[in-house]
Each structure stands twice: as structure tokens, then as C-alpha cells.
Coordinates of C-alpha atoms in Angstrom, one line a residue:
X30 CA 13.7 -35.3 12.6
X31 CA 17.7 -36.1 12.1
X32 CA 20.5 -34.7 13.8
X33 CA 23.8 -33.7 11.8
X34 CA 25.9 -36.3 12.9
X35 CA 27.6 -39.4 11.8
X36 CA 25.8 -39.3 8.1
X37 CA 27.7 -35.9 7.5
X38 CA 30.5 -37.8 8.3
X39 CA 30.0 -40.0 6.1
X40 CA 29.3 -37.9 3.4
X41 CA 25.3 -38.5 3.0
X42 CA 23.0 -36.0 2.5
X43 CA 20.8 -34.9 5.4
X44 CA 17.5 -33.6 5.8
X45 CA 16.7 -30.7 8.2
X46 CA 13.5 -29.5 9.7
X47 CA 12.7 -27.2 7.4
X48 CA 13.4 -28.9 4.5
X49 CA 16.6 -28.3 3.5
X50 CA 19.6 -30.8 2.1
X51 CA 23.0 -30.6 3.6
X52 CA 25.8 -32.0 1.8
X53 CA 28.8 -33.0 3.5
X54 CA 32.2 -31.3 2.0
X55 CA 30.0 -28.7 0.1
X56 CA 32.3 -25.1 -0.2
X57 CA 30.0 -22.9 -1.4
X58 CA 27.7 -21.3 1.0
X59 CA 24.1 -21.1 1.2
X60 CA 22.7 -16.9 0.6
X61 CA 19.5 -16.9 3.0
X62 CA 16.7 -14.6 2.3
X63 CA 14.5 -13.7 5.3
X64 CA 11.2 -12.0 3.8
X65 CA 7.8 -11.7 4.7
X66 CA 5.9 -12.8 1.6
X67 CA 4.2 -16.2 2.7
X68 CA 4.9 -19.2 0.8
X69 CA 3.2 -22.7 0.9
X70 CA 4.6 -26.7 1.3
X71 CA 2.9 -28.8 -0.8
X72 CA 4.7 -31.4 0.5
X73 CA 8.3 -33.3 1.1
X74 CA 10.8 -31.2 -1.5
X75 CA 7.6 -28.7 -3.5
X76 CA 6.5 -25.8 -2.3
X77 CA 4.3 -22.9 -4.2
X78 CA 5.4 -19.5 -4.6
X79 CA 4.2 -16.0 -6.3
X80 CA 4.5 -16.8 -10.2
X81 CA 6.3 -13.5 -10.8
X82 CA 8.3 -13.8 -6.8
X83 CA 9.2 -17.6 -8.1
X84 CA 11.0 -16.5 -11.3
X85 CA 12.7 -13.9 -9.3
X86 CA 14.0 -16.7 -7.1
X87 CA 15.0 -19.2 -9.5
X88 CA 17.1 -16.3 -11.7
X89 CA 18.9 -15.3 -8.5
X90 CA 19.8 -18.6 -7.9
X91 CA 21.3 -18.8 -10.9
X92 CA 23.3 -15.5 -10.8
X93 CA 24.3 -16.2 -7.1
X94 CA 25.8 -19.6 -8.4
X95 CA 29.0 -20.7 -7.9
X96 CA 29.7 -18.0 -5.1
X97 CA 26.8 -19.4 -3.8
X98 CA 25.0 -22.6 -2.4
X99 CA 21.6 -23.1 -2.2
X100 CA 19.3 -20.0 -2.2
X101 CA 17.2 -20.6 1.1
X102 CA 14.3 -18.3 1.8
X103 CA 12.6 -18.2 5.2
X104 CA 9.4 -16.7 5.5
X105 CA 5.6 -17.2 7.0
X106 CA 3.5 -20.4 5.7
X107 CA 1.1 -19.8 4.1
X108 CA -2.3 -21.9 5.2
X109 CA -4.1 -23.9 2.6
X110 CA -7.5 -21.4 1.7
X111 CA -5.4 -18.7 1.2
X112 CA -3.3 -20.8 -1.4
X113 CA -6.5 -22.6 -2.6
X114 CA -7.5 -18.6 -3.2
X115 CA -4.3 -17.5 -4.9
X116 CA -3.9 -20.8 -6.5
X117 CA -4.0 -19.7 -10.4
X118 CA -1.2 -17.0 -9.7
X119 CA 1.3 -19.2 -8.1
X120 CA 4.0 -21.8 -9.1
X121 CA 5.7 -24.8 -7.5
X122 CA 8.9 -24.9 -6.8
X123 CA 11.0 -28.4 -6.9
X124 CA 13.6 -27.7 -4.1
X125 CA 16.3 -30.2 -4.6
X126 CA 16.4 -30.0 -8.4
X127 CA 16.5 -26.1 -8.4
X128 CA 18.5 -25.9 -5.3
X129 CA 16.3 -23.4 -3.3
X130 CA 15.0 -24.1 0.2
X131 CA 11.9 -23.1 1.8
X132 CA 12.1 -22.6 5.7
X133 CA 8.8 -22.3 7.2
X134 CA 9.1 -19.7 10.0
X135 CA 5.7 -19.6 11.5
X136 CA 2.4 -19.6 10.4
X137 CA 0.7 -16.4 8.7
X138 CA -2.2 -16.3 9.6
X139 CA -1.4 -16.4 13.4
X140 CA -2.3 -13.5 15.2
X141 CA -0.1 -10.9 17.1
X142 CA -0.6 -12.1 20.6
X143 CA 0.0 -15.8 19.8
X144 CA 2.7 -14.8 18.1
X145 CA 4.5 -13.4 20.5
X146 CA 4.1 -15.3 23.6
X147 CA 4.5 -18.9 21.5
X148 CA 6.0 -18.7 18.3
X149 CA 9.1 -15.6 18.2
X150 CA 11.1 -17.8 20.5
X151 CA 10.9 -20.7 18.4
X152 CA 11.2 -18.4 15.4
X153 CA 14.6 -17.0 16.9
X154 CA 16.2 -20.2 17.5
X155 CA 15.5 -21.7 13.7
X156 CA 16.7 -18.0 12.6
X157 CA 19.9 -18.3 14.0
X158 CA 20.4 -21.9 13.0
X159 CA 19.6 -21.4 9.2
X160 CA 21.6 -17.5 9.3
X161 CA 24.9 -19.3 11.2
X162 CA 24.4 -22.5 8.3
X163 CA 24.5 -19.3 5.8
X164 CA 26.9 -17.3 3.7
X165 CA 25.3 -14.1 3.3
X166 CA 21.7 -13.0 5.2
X167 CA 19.5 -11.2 3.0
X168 CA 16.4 -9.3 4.7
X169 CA 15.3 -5.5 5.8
X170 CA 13.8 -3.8 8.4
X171 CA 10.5 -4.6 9.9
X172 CA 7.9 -2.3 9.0
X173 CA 5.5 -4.8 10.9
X174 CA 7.2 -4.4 14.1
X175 CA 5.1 -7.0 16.1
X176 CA 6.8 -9.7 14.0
X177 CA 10.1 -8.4 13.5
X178 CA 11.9 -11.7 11.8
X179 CA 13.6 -9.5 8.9
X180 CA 15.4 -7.6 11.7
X181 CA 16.2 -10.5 13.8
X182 CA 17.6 -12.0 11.2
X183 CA 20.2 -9.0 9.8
X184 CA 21.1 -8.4 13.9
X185 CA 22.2 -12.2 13.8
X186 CA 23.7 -11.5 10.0
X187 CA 25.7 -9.0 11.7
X188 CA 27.0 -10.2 15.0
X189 CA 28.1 -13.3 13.5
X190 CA 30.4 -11.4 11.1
X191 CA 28.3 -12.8 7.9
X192 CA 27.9 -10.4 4.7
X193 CA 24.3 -9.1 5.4
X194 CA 22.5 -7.4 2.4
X195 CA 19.3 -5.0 4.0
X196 CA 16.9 -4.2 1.6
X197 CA 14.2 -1.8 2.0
X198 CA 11.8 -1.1 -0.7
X199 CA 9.5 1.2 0.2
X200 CA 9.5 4.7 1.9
X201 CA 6.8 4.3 4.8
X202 CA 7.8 8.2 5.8
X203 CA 4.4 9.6 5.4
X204 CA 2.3 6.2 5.8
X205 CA 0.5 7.5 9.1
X206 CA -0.5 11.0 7.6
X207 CA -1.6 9.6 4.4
X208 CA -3.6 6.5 6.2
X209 CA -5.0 9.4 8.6
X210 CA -6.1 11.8 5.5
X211 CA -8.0 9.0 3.8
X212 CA -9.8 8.7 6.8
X213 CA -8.6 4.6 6.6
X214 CA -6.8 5.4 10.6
X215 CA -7.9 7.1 13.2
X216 CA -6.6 10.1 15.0
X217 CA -5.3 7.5 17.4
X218 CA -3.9 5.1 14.8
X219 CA -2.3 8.3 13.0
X220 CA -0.2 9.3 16.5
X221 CA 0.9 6.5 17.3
X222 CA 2.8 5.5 14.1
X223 CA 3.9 8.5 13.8
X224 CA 5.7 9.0 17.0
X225 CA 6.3 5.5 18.0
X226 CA 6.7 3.7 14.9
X227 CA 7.8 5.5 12.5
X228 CA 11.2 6.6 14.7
X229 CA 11.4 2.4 15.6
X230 CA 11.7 2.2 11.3
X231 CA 13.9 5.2 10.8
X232 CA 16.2 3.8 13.7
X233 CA 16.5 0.1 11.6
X234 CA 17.1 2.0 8.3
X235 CA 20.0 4.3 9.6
X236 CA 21.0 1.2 11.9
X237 CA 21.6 -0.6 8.8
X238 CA 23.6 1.7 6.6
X239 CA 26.0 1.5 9.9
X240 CA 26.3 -2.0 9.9
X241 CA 25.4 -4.1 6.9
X242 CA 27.6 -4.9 4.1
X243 CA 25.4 -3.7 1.4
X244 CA 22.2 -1.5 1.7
X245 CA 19.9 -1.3 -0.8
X246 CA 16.7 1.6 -0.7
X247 CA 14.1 2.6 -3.2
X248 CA 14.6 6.0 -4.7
X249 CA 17.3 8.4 -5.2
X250 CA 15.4 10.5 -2.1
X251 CA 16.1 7.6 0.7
X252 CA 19.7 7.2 -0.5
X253 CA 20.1 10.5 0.2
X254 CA 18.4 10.8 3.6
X255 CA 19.7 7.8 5.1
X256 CA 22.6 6.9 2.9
X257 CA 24.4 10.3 3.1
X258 CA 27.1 9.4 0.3
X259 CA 28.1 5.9 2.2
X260 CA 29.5 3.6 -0.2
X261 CA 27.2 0.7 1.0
X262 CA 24.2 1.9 0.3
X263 CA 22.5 2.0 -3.2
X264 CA 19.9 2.9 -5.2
X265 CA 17.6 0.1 -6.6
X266 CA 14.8 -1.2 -8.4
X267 CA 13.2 -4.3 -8.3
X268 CA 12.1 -5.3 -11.2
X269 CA 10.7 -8.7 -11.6
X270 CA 10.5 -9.1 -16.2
X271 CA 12.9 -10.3 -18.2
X272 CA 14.3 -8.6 -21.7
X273 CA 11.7 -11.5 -23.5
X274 CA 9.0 -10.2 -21.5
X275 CA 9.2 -6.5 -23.0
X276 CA 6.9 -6.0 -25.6
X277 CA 7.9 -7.1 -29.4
X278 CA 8.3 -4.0 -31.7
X279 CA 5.5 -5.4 -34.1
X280 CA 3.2 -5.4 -30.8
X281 CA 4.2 -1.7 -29.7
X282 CA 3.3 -0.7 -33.3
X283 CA 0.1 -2.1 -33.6
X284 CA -0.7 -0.9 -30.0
X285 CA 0.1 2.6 -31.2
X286 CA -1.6 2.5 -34.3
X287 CA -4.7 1.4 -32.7
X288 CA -4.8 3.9 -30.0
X289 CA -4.3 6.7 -32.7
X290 CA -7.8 5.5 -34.4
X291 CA -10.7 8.0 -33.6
X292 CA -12.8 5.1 -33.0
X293 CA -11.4 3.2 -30.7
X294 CA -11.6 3.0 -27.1
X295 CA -8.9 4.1 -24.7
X296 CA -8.2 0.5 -23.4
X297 CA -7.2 1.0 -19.6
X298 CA -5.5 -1.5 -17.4
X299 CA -5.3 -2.0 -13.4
X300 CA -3.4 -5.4 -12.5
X301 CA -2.7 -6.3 -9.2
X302 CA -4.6 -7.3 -5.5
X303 CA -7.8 -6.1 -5.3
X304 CA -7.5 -4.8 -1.8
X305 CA -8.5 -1.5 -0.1
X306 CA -5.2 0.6 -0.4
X307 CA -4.8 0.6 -3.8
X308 CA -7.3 2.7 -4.8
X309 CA -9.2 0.9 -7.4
X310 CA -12.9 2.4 -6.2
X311 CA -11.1 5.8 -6.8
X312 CA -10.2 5.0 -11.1
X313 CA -13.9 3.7 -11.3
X314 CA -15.2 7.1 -9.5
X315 CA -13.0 9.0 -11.6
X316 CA -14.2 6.9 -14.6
X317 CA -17.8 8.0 -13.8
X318 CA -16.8 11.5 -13.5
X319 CA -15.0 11.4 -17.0
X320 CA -18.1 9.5 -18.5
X321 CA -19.9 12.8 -17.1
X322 CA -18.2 15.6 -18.4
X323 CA -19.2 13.2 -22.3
X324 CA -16.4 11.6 -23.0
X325 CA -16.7 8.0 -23.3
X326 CA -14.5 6.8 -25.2
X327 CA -12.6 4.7 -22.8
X328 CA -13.2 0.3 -21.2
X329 CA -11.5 -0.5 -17.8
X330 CA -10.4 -3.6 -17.3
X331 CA -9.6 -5.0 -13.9
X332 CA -6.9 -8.0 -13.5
X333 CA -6.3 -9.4 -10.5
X334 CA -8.2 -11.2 -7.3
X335 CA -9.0 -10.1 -3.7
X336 CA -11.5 -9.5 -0.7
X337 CA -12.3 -6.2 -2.7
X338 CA -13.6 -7.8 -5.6
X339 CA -17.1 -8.6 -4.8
X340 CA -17.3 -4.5 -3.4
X341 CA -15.9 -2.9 -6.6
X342 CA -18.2 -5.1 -9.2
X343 CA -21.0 -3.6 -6.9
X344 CA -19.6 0.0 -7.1
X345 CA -18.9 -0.5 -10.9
X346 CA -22.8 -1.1 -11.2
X347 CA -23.8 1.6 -9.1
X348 CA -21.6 3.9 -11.1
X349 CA -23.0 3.1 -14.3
X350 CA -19.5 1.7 -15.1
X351 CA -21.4 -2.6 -16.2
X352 CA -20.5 -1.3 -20.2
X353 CA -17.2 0.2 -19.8
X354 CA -15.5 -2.0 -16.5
X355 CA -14.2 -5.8 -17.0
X356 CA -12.9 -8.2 -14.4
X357 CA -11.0 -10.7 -15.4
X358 CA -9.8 -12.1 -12.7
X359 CA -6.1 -13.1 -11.9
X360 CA -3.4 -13.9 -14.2
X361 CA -0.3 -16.0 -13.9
X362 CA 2.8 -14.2 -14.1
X363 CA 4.3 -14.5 -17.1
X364 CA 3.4 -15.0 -21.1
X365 CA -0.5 -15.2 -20.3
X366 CA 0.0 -11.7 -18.0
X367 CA 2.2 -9.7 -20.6
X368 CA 0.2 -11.3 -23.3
X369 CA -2.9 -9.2 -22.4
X370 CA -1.3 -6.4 -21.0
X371 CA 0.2 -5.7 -24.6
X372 CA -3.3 -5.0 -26.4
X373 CA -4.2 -2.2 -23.7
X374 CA -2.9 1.6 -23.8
X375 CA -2.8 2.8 -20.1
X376 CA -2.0 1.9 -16.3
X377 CA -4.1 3.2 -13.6
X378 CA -2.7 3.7 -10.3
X379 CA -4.5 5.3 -7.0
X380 CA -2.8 4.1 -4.2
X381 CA -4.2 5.8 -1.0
X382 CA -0.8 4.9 1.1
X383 CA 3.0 4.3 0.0
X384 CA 2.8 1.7 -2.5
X385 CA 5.7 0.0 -4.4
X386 CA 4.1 -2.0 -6.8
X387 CA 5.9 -4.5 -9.5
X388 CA 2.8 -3.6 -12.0
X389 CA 4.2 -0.4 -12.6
X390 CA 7.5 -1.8 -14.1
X391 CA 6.1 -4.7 -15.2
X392 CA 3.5 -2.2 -17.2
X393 CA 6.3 -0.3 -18.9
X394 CA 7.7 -3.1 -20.4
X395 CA 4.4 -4.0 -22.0
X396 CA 4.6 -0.7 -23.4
X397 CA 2.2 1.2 -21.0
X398 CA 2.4 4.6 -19.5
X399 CA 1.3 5.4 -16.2
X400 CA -1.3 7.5 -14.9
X401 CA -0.9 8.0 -10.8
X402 CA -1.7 9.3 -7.5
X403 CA 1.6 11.4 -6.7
X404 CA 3.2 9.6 -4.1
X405 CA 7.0 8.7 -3.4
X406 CA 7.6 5.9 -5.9
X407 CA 5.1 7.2 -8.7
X408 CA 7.1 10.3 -8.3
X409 CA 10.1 9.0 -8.7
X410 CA 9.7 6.9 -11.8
X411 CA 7.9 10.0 -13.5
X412 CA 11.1 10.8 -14.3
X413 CA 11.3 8.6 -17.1
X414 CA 8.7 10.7 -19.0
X415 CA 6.4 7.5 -19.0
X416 CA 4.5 8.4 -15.9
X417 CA 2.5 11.3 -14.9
X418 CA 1.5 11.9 -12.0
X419 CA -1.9 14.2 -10.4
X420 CA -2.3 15.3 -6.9
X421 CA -2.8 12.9 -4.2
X422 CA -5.9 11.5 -3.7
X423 CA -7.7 13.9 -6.2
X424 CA -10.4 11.8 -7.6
X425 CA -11.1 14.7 -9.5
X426 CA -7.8 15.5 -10.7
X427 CA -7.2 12.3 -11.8
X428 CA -10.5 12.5 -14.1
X429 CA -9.4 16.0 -15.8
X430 CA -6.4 14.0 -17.0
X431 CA -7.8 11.1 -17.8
X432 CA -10.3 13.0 -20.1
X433 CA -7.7 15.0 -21.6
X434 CA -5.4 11.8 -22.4
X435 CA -8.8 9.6 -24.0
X436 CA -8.8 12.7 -26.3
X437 CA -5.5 13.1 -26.8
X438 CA -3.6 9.7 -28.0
X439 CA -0.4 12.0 -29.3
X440 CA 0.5 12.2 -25.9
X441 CA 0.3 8.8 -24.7
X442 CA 1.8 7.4 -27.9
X443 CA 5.0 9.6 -27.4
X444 CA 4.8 8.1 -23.5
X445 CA 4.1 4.3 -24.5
X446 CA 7.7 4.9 -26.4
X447 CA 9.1 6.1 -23.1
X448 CA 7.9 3.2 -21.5
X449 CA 9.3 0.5 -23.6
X450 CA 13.0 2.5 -23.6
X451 CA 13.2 2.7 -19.6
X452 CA 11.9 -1.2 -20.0
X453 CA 15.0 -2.1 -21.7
X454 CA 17.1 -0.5 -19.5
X455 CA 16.0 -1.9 -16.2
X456 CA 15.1 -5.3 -16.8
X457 CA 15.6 -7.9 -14.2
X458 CA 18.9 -9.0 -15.3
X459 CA 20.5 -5.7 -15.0
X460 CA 19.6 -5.1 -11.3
X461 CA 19.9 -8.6 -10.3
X462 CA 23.7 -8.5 -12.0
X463 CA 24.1 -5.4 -9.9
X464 CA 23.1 -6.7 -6.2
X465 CA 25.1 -10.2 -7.1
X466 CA 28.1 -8.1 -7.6
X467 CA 27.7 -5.8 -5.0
X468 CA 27.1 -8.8 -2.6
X469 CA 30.6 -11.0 -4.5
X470 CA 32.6 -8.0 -3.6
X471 CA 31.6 -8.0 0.4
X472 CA 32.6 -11.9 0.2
X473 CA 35.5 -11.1 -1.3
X474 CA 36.5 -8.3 1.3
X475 CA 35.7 -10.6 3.6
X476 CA 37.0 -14.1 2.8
X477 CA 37.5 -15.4 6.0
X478 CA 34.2 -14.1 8.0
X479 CA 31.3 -14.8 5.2
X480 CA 32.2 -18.5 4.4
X481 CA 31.8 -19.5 8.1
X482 CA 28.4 -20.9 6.8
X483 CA 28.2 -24.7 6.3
X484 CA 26.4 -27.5 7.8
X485 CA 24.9 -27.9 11.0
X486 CA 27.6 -28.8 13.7
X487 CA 27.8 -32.5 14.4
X488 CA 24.8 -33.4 17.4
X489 CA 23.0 -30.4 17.1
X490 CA 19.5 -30.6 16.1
X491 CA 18.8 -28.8 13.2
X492 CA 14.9 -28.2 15.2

């Protein structure tokens, strides 16, 4: 452990705590996310990342750059089985070479009670260090309010005068009742989130339209109910592929010339965790009940890894499903991913609570439209004429459709077209080039309070 001292002084490079190097006379300041995704240290300088969260990281730090430092994100650890688990969907990170820092908060896997009486202390004290050594504090509200590091961190953001940037991507507004109607909470669970909660959220989101420098929500809906026409707040989406990543033209043809053939199967797609929310034992039951009414003209495949896994290849046999369902485990983010998704014709999505997954834009630009539960975000992109949605959690509804589209392909040709022209039009790029602007200009409004970041004061731990 060092203390910021005479080797600043002297113009050396010094190592923090958590990781990070701090260069003596450097002007530009660091931009510090504070998020919850967990991330693991492999060791002195690497850490491991999210594939698809990792290229996210390392294309913002390019696009923050030169208004910008080092990008330094703060989060949970992640402990060693749950990497070992995740292992063939992550990537390492070098931090010194690619100039972004990983500040361990706490570890994940610590429960609420610990957490509380032992580490949110400690975790205060390290927050304020790394969001005074920052330019700009990048975080949201906490919807897990037991932990509420995000929060912490854009309070500290604000009442030290840095440019703050609250991002909130997800509408949680009807979490409780739709938790409740699945029967996943109780009638306890239900009341409590929805009247003690929910108004804690709701108070953080309008909190931080009021104070932030820039505000970003999901949906045109939130803008409007919390935003109310303020200049600050915007609009997003979060896309995570790049314009290579969208599929090729001579890809998109031979998909659609494929899926027109009479004799071929209606190849469908989920991708993502394989955990309880999202639904996936409701697309095989509704599989089943298309099989059913004779049409079987359809193969599921199933990408992705989770503690649901071993449940829904046992539900897939007791449905009948062994012939028509595939698991093929997870993919790494990237060529191998989009690779596969390319050859298949349609994304399933059942998510039994608020759910803003990257699949779903990640599945447009591989050229596939959307069949969903209708819920806030699903909603929202059906817009684009790509997705449809059917009533929430209709297992049966979402069987009627899916036997109409396995018989009709005009439709979902017309909709795989959709797809690939909203792709092109939100890539990663695009929103990224939006928030680093919107971010440049609070600097620039406010030259003299968001470069107060720099290195730790001489004789101060940076523990």
C-alpha cells in the first residue's frame, strides 16, 4: 500500500489500492463509472469483464479520450466459481495498456447483513476517494436499495460540484405487481415494494433530473414522467454491437431465402442467462402447445448458461420438446455470437418482470425480429415494426402467434428487413457519440468545477 506523496512529486507513477496508476502532471481527468455488474482481478493490472460489457468499456474509452483520463469503473468482485462458471463469456482486460481501472468495491457475493454492518463504511470512504480523484461520476439509482453504491456515488458526484451522468435503464414501475401476478412474490413481497420501495426509486429518479448534469432513461415514456421537458434528461439506448457486427447483406438474403422454403424449419433463437425471470420455460410450453395444434415446423435453440439450465433440459423432455429444443451453451460476445445468430429467423422473449435485455438489440442487428411478452421495453421497440408483442404472460397467446408466424414467413421476412434498418441506425457508435457529447458539453459549462479531479492529495492514503 503507498501513499501519494513525495513520488508524485517527483513525477513517478503510483499505485493505489485498487489498482489504479496516477500520473503526476496528468490534465485530463479520470470519468468514473459506478455500476453494479461484478467484475473479476485476475491479478496485478488484468482483470475479466462481460465480453459484450468489455467492448462497451474499451469503445468509451476511446470516445471519452482526450477530454478524458482513464475510464475507472467501480463495481462488486466477483469471486472465483462464479467466474470459473461464466468463464467462456468473459474477456480480460490489460489496465495500464488500455487505460481503464477496475476498483473493487466489495465483494458480491456478500450478503445483506454483512454488508451493511462491515463493508458500506468502507465502501463510502473508497467511493469518495476515487469520485473526488474523478472528472465526471457516472452511475444511477439503486434499485437494490440494501446496497445503494450507485446512489452514493452520484450524491458525492453532486455535492462535490463534479459533472454527474445518472443513468437509469430500466422502468421497475410495475416490478412488484408483475413479480406478484406470476406468483414469483408473495402478497407480502408484493406490498412492500410497492409502497416502500418503489416511492424510495421514484424519489432517486426525480432526485436526479433535479440535480445531475445529464440524465439519461430508457424509453420515451420515463422521459416524459420524470423528465417533464428538462433539458438534461434524455432518451437512450444501450446498445452494445458495432456497425461490423450487423449482418452482411449476402447473410440477410440467404436467411430470407431460406426461411421462405416450405421445407424448412422456422429456426428460433433465445440467447441470454438462463435464469428464472426470463421466461424461457414459458417459449418451450408454448412450443409444446404449437406442436399441438400440428404444426411443427419449427427447432429452438437455447444460447446461454445458468442455474436454470439443468430445469429447462428437464422440462424440454417432459414436453416432448428432445427433437425440436438445442442447448448450446454460452457464447462469447462477438463474431462467434453474431456468427450463429445470423443462420436463425426469430427471437423469443418471455420475460415474467421488467427486463431490458441487450439480446434484443443485439438480435436486430443479426437481422432477427422479435416475438415478446408485452412489457415496457418490448413495447417500446415494437415501434420499429420489427417486434411484436402478445399479452403479458399469455403462454397461450404467445403460441397462437407463433403458429401463425411458422406458417406465415411473408411476415417475418418483411420484419427481418425492419430489423436490420433500425440496426443501422442505433448502433453503438451512435449512442455512445451522443452521451460523450452530452457529458463534453457539461464539462465545458463547467470548466472550473469538473476538472477538480486529479491525484490523491499528497499523505493521504489512497485505502
Amino acid at each position: 500500500m503507498t501513499t501519494a506523496g513525495a513520488d508524485v512529486r517527483a513525477g513517478a507513477a503510483v499505485r493505489d489500492r485498487e489498482g489504479g496508476v496516477r500520473e503526476a502532471g496528468r490534465e485530463s481527468p479520470d470519468y468514473l463509472m459506478v455500476v453494479p455488474v461484478p467484475l473479476h482481478r485476475l491479478g496485478e493490472g488484468r482483470f475479466v469483464v462481460d465480453s459484450a460489457f468489455g467492448e462497451h468499456l474499451r469503445l468509451l474509452r476511446q470516445k471519452l479520450s482526450p477530454t478524458f483520463g482513464r475510464l475507472v469503473v467501480a463495481t462488486p468482485e466477483m469471486s472465483r466459481e462464479t467466474y470459473e462458471l461464466a468463464r467462456a463469456s468473459m474477456m480480460e482486460v490489460d489496465e495500464a495498456r488500455e487505460g481503464i481501472e477496475f476498483v473493487a468495491l466489495f465483494p458480491a457475493s456478500v450478503g445483506r447483513a454483512r454488508f451493511l454492518l462491515r463493508e458500506f463504511v468502507p465502501v463510502l470512504r473508497k467511493l469518495f476517494r476515487v469520485v473526488r480523484a474523478s472528472g465526471a461520476v457516472h452511475a444511477g439509482p439503486s434499485h437494490n436499495l440494501y446496497r445503494p453504491i450507485e446512489a452514493s456515488a452520484l450524491a458525492m458526484g453532486v455535492l462535490l460540484r463534479k459533472v454527474t451522468v445518472s443513468v437509469n435503464d430500466i422502468d421497475l414501475r410495475q416490478e412488484a405487481w408483475m413479480n406478484y401476478r406470476c406468483g414469483r412474490w408473495s402478497r407480502r413481497g408484493y406490498l412492500v415494494c410497492r409502497f416502500v420501495y418503489d416511492p424510495i426509486r421514484n424519489f432517486q429518479l426525480r432526485l436526479a433530473v433535479r440535480t445531475c448534469s445529464v440524465v439519461l432513461l430508457k424509453g420515451a415514456k420515463m422521459c416524459e414522467d420524470f423528465g417533464r421537458g428538462r433539458a438534461n434528461v434524455h432518451d437512450f439506448l444501450d446498445s452494445a454491437y458495432s456497425a461490423g457486427q450487423i449482418i452482411p447483406d449476402l447473410d440477410l438474403q440467404r436467411k430470407l431465402e431460406t426461411m421462405a422454403s416450405p421445407d424448412s424449419l422456422l429456426e428460433i433463437v433465445y440467447f441470454g442467462r438462463l435464469t428464472g425471470y426470463k421466461g424461457i420455460d414459458r417459449c418451450l410450453r408454448a412450443l409444446q402447445m404449437v406442436r399441438r395444434r400440428g404444426v411443427d415446423g419449427f427447432r429452438f435453440h437455447v444460447i446461454g448458461g445458468g442455474e436454470d439450465e439443468g430445469a429447462l433440459k428437464r422440462l424440454a423432455g417432459e414436453l416432448g420438446l428432445e427433437d425440436r429444443v438445442i442447448f448450446h451453451g454460452p457464447l462469447r460476445y462477438g463474431p462467434e455470437l453474431f456468427g450463429a445468430l445470423y443462420g436463425y429467423h426469430l427471437l423469443l422473449a418471455a420475460p415474467l418482470s421488467e427486463d431490458t435485455p441487450r439480446s434484443a438489440l443485439d438480435a436486430m442487428a443479426a437481422g432477427l425480429p422479435i416475438l415478446a411478452f408485452d412489457t415496457y421495453y418490448y413495447r417500446d421497440l415494437a415501434r420499429s415494426g420489427a417486434v411484436e408483442v402478445v399479452q403479458w404472460p399469455s403462454v397461450e397467446a404467445m403460441a397462437e402467434r407463433l403458429a401463425a408466424l411458422c406458417q406465415d414467413r411473408a411476415v417475418l421476412a418483411d420484419r427481418c428487413r425492419r430489423a436490420v434498418e433500425f440496426a443501422h441506425q442505433n448502433v453503438q457508435d451512435v449512442w455512445l457519440d451522443r452521451r460523450v457529447a452530452w457529458t463534453r458539453a457539461s464539462m465545458e459549462a463547467r470548466p472550473g468545477r469538473a476538472r477538480r479531479g486529479g491525484a490523491i492529495p499528497d499523505g493521504e492514503r489512497a485505502d
